[in-house]
């Protein structure tokens, strides 16, 4: 269980870097496609940038929402564990 939380926190930490890579890759791919097609390089890079921002918003937004759901589920699980301990009498006198 601890490894799952570790991976979730790692993915949450790397989320901004993933967004930067997606935006950069989109710009580069737009530039390269414009260069290969003999088109305006600035326009190609700009279109790639827009595509990269859209991809980053979709991917990183999904990661952020899943991370938020995981945090809420962890809080609920901790509360349930505390309620079970209280019902079993393990928390008597700790208040």
Coordinates of N, CA and C in Angstrom, one line a residue:
X1 N 0.8 -1.2 0.0 CA 0.0 0.0 0.0 C 0.9 1.3 0.0
X2 N 2.0 1.2 0.7 CA 2.8 2.4 0.8 C 3.5 2.7 -0.6
X3 N 3.7 1.6 -1.3 CA 4.3 1.8 -2.6 C 3.4 2.5 -3.6
X4 N 2.1 2.2 -3.5 CA 1.1 2.8 -4.3 C 1.0 4.3 -4.0
X5 N 1.0 4.6 -2.7 CA 1.0 6.1 -2.4 C 2.3 6.8 -2.8
X6 N 3.4 6.1 -2.7 CA 4.7 6.7 -3.2 C 4.6 7.0 -4.7
X7 N 4.1 6.0 -5.5 CA 4.0 6.3 -6.9 C 3.0 7.4 -7.2
X8 N 1.9 7.4 -6.5 CA 0.9 8.5 -6.7 C 1.5 9.9 -6.4
X9 N 2.3 10.0 -5.3 CA 2.9 11.2 -4.9 C 4.0 11.6 -5.9
X10 N 4.7 10.6 -6.4 CA 5.8 10.8 -7.4 C 5.2 11.4 -8.7
X11 N 4.1 10.8 -9.1 CA 3.4 11.2 -10.4 C 2.9 12.7 -10.2
X12 N 2.4 12.9 -9.0 CA 1.9 14.3 -8.7 C 3.0 15.3 -8.7
X13 N 4.2 14.9 -8.2 CA 5.3 15.8 -8.2 C 5.8 16.0 -9.6
X14 N 5.8 15.0 -10.5 CA 6.3 15.1 -11.8 C 5.4 15.7 -12.8
X15 N 4.1 16.0 -12.4 CA 3.1 16.5 -13.3 C 3.5 17.8 -14.0
X16 N 4.1 18.8 -13.3 CA 4.5 20.0 -14.1 C 5.6 19.7 -15.1
X17 N 6.5 18.8 -14.8 CA 7.6 18.5 -15.7 C 7.0 17.8 -16.9
X18 N 6.0 16.9 -16.7 CA 5.3 16.2 -17.8 C 4.6 17.3 -18.7
X19 N 4.0 18.3 -18.1 CA 3.4 19.3 -18.9 C 4.4 20.1 -19.7
X20 N 5.5 20.4 -19.1 CA 6.6 21.2 -19.9 C 7.1 20.3 -21.0
X21 N 7.3 19.0 -20.8 CA 7.8 18.2 -21.9 C 6.8 18.1 -23.0
X22 N 5.5 18.0 -22.7 CA 4.5 17.9 -23.7 C 4.4 19.2 -24.5
X23 N 4.5 20.3 -23.9 CA 4.4 21.6 -24.6 C 5.7 21.8 -25.5
X24 N 6.8 21.4 -24.9 CA 8.1 21.5 -25.7 C 8.1 20.6 -26.9
X25 N 7.6 19.4 -26.7 CA 7.6 18.4 -27.7 C 6.6 18.8 -28.8
X26 N 5.5 19.4 -28.4 CA 4.5 19.9 -29.4 C 5.1 21.0 -30.3
X27 N 5.8 21.9 -29.6 CA 6.4 23.0 -30.4 C 7.5 22.5 -31.3
X28 N 8.3 21.6 -30.8 CA 9.3 21.0 -31.7 C 8.8 20.2 -32.9
X29 N 7.7 19.4 -32.6 CA 7.1 18.7 -33.7 C 6.5 19.6 -34.7
X30 N 5.8 20.7 -34.2 CA 5.2 21.6 -35.2 C 6.3 22.3 -36.0
X31 N 7.4 22.7 -35.4 CA 8.5 23.3 -36.1 C 9.1 22.3 -37.2
X32 N 9.3 21.1 -36.8 CA 9.9 20.1 -37.7 C 8.9 19.8 -38.9
X33 N 7.6 19.7 -38.6 CA 6.7 19.4 -39.6 C 6.6 20.6 -40.6
X34 N 6.7 21.8 -40.1 CA 6.7 23.0 -41.0 C 8.0 23.0 -41.8
X35 N 9.1 22.6 -41.2 CA 10.4 22.6 -41.9 C 10.4 21.6 -43.0
X36 N 9.8 20.4 -42.7 CA 9.8 19.3 -43.7 C 8.8 19.7 -44.8
X37 N 7.8 20.4 -44.5 CA 6.8 20.8 -45.6 C 7.2 22.1 -46.3
X38 N 8.2 22.7 -45.9 CA 8.6 24.0 -46.5 C 7.7 25.1 -46.2
X39 N 7.1 25.1 -45.0 CA 6.1 26.1 -44.6 C 6.8 27.1 -43.7
X40 N 6.0 28.1 -43.2 CA 6.5 29.1 -42.2 C 6.9 28.4 -40.9
X41 N 8.1 28.5 -40.5 CA 8.6 27.8 -39.3 C 7.9 28.3 -38.0
X42 N 7.7 29.7 -38.0 CA 7.1 30.3 -36.8 C 5.7 29.8 -36.6
X43 N 5.0 29.8 -37.7 CA 3.6 29.3 -37.7 C 3.5 27.8 -37.3
X44 N 4.4 27.0 -37.8 CA 4.5 25.6 -37.4 C 4.8 25.4 -36.0
X45 N 5.7 26.2 -35.4 CA 6.0 26.1 -34.0 C 4.9 26.6 -33.2
X46 N 4.2 27.6 -33.6 CA 3.0 28.1 -32.9 C 1.9 27.1 -32.9
X47 N 1.6 26.5 -34.0 CA 0.6 25.5 -34.0 C 1.0 24.3 -33.1
X48 N 2.2 23.9 -33.2 CA 2.7 22.8 -32.3 C 2.6 23.2 -30.8
X49 N 2.9 24.5 -30.5 CA 2.7 24.9 -29.2 C 1.3 24.8 -28.7
X50 N 0.4 25.2 -29.5 CA -1.1 25.1 -29.2 C -1.4 23.7 -29.0
X51 N -1.0 22.8 -29.9 CA -1.3 21.4 -29.7 C -0.7 20.8 -28.5
X52 N 0.6 21.3 -28.1 CA 1.2 20.8 -26.9 C 0.5 21.3 -25.7
X53 N 0.0 22.5 -25.7 CA -0.7 23.0 -24.5 C -2.0 22.2 -24.4
X54 N -2.7 21.9 -25.5 CA -4.0 21.2 -25.4 C -3.7 19.8 -24.8
X55 N -2.6 19.1 -25.3 CA -2.3 17.8 -24.9 C -1.9 17.8 -23.4
X56 N -1.1 18.8 -23.0 CA -0.7 18.9 -21.6 C -1.9 19.2 -20.7
X57 N -2.8 20.0 -21.1 CA -4.0 20.3 -20.3 C -4.8 19.0 -20.1
X58 N -5.0 18.2 -21.2 CA -5.8 17.0 -21.1 C -5.0 15.9 -20.2
X59 N -3.8 15.7 -20.5 CA -3.0 14.6 -19.8 C -2.8 15.0 -18.3
X60 N -2.3 16.2 -18.1 CA -1.9 16.7 -16.8 C -3.2 17.0 -15.9
X61 N -4.2 17.5 -16.6 CA -5.5 17.7 -15.9 C -6.0 16.4 -15.4
X62 N -5.9 15.3 -16.2 CA -6.4 14.0 -15.8 C -5.6 13.5 -14.6
X63 N -4.2 13.7 -14.7 CA -3.4 13.2 -13.6 C -3.7 14.0 -12.3
X64 N -3.9 15.3 -12.4 CA -4.2 16.1 -11.2 C -5.6 15.7 -10.6
X65 N -6.6 15.4 -11.4 CA -7.8 15.0 -10.9 C -7.7 13.6 -10.2
X66 N -7.0 12.7 -10.9 CA -6.8 11.4 -10.3 C -6.1 11.4 -9.0
X67 N -5.1 12.3 -8.9 CA -4.3 12.5 -7.7 C -5.2 13.1 -6.6
X68 N -6.1 14.0 -6.9 CA -7.0 14.6 -5.9 C -7.9 13.5 -5.4
X69 N -8.4 12.7 -6.3 CA -9.3 11.6 -5.9 C -8.6 10.6 -5.0
X70 N -7.3 10.3 -5.3 CA -6.5 9.4 -4.5 C -6.3 10.0 -3.1
X71 N -6.1 11.3 -3.0 CA -5.9 11.9 -1.7 C -7.2 11.9 -0.9
X72 N -8.3 12.1 -1.5 CA -9.6 12.0 -0.8 C -9.9 10.6 -0.3
X73 N -9.6 9.6 -1.1 CA -9.8 8.2 -0.7 C -8.9 7.8 0.4
X74 N -7.7 8.4 0.4 CA -6.7 8.1 1.5 C -7.2 8.7 2.8
X75 N -7.8 9.9 2.7 CA -8.4 10.5 3.9 C -9.6 9.7 4.5
X76 N -10.4 9.2 3.6 CA -11.6 8.4 4.0 C -11.1 7.1 4.6
X77 N -10.1 6.5 4.0 CA -9.6 5.2 4.6 C -9.0 5.4 6.0
X78 N -8.3 6.5 6.1 CA -7.7 6.8 7.5 C -8.8 7.1 8.5
X79 N -9.9 7.8 8.1 CA -11.0 8.0 9.0 C -11.7 6.7 9.4
X80 N -11.9 5.9 8.4 CA -12.5 4.6 8.7 C -11.7 3.8 9.6
X81 N -10.4 3.8 9.4 CA -9.5 3.0 10.3 C -9.5 3.6 11.7
X82 N -9.6 4.9 11.9 CA -9.7 5.5 13.2 C -11.1 5.2 13.8
X83 N -12.1 5.2 13.1 CA -13.4 4.8 13.6 C -13.5 3.4 14.1
X84 N -12.8 2.5 13.4 CA -12.8 1.1 13.8 C -12.0 0.9 15.1
X85 N -10.9 1.7 15.2 CA -10.0 1.6 16.4 C -10.8 2.2 17.6
X86 N -11.6 3.2 17.3 CA -12.4 3.8 18.4 C -13.5 2.8 18.9
X87 N -14.1 2.2 17.9 CA -15.1 1.2 18.2 C -14.6 0.0 19.0
X88 N -13.3 -0.4 18.7 CA -12.7 -1.5 19.4 C -12.1 -1.1 20.7
X89 N -12.2 0.2 21.1 CA -11.7 0.6 22.4 C -10.2 0.9 22.4
X90 N -9.6 1.0 21.3 CA -8.1 1.2 21.2 C -7.8 2.6 21.5
X91 N -8.7 3.5 21.3 CA -8.4 5.0 21.5 C -9.0 5.5 22.8
X92 N -9.4 4.7 23.7 CA -9.9 5.2 25.0 C -8.8 5.8 25.8
X93 N -9.0 7.0 26.3 CA -8.0 7.7 27.1 C -7.0 8.5 26.3
X94 N -7.1 8.5 25.0 CA -6.1 9.2 24.1 C -6.7 10.6 23.8
X95 N -7.9 10.9 24.2 CA -8.4 12.2 24.0 C -8.2 13.2 25.1

